[in-house]
mmCIF file of C-alpha atoms in Angstrom:
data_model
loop_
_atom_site.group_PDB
_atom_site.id
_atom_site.type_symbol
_atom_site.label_atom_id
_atom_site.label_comp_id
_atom_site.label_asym_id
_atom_site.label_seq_id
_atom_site.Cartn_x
_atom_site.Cartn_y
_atom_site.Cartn_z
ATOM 1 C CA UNK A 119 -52.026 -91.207 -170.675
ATOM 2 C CA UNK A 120 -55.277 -89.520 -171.905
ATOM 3 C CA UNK A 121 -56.416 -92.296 -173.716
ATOM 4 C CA UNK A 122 -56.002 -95.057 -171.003
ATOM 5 C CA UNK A 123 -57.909 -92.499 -168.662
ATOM 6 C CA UNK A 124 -60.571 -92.248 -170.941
ATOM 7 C CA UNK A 125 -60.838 -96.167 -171.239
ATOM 8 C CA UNK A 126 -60.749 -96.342 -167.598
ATOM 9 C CA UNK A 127 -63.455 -93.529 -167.127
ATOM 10 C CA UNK A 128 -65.689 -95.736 -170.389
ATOM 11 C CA UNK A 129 -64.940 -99.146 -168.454
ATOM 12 C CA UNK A 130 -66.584 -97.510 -165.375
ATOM 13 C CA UNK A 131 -69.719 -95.974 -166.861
ATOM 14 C CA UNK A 132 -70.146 -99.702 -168.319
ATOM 15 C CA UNK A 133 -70.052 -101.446 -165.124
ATOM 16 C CA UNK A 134 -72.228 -98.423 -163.497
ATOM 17 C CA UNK A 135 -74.338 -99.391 -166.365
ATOM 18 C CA UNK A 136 -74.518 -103.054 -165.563
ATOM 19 C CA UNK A 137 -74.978 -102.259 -162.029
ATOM 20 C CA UNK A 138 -78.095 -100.293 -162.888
ATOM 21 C CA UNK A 139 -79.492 -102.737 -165.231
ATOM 22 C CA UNK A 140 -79.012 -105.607 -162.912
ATOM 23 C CA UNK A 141 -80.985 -103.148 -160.298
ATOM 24 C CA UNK A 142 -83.817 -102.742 -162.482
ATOM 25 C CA UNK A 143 -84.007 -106.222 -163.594
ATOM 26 C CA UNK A 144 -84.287 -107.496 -159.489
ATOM 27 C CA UNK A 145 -86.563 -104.381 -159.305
ATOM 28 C CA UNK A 146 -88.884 -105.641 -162.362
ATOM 29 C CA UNK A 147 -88.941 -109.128 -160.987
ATOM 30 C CA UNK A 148 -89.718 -108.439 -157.029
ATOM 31 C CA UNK A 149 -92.954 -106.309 -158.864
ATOM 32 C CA UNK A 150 -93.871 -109.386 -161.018
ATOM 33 C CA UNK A 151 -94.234 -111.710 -158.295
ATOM 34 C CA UNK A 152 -96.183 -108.875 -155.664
ATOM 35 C CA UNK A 153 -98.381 -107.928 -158.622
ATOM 36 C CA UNK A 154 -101.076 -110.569 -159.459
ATOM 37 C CA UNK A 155 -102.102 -108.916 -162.367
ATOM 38 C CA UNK A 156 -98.715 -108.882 -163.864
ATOM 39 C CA UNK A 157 -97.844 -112.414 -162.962
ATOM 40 C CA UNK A 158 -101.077 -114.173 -164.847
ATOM 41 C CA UNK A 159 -100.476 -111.612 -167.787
ATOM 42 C CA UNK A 160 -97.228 -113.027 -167.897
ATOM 43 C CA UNK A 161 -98.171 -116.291 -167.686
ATOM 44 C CA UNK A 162 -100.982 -115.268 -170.490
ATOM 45 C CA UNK A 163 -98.384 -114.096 -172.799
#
């Protein structure tokens, strides 16, 4: 039982994880496109 509660609780934190990580990514991009700066050094690089 301890094991398959401890996969359970790892299986969690890794969809937490990918929650968060999603966040930032939609976070990242909704800066990109408000900051001008960002977008041409972007486009730049």
């Amino acid at each position: 039982m301890d094991t398959v509660s401890s996969l359970v609780c790892l299986a969690d934190k890794a969809l937490i994880i990918k929650y968060i990580k999603q966040a930032l990514a939609v976070l990242l991009e909704l800066q990109e496109n408000c900051c001008e700066k960002g977008r041409s050094y972007i486009l730049d690089y």
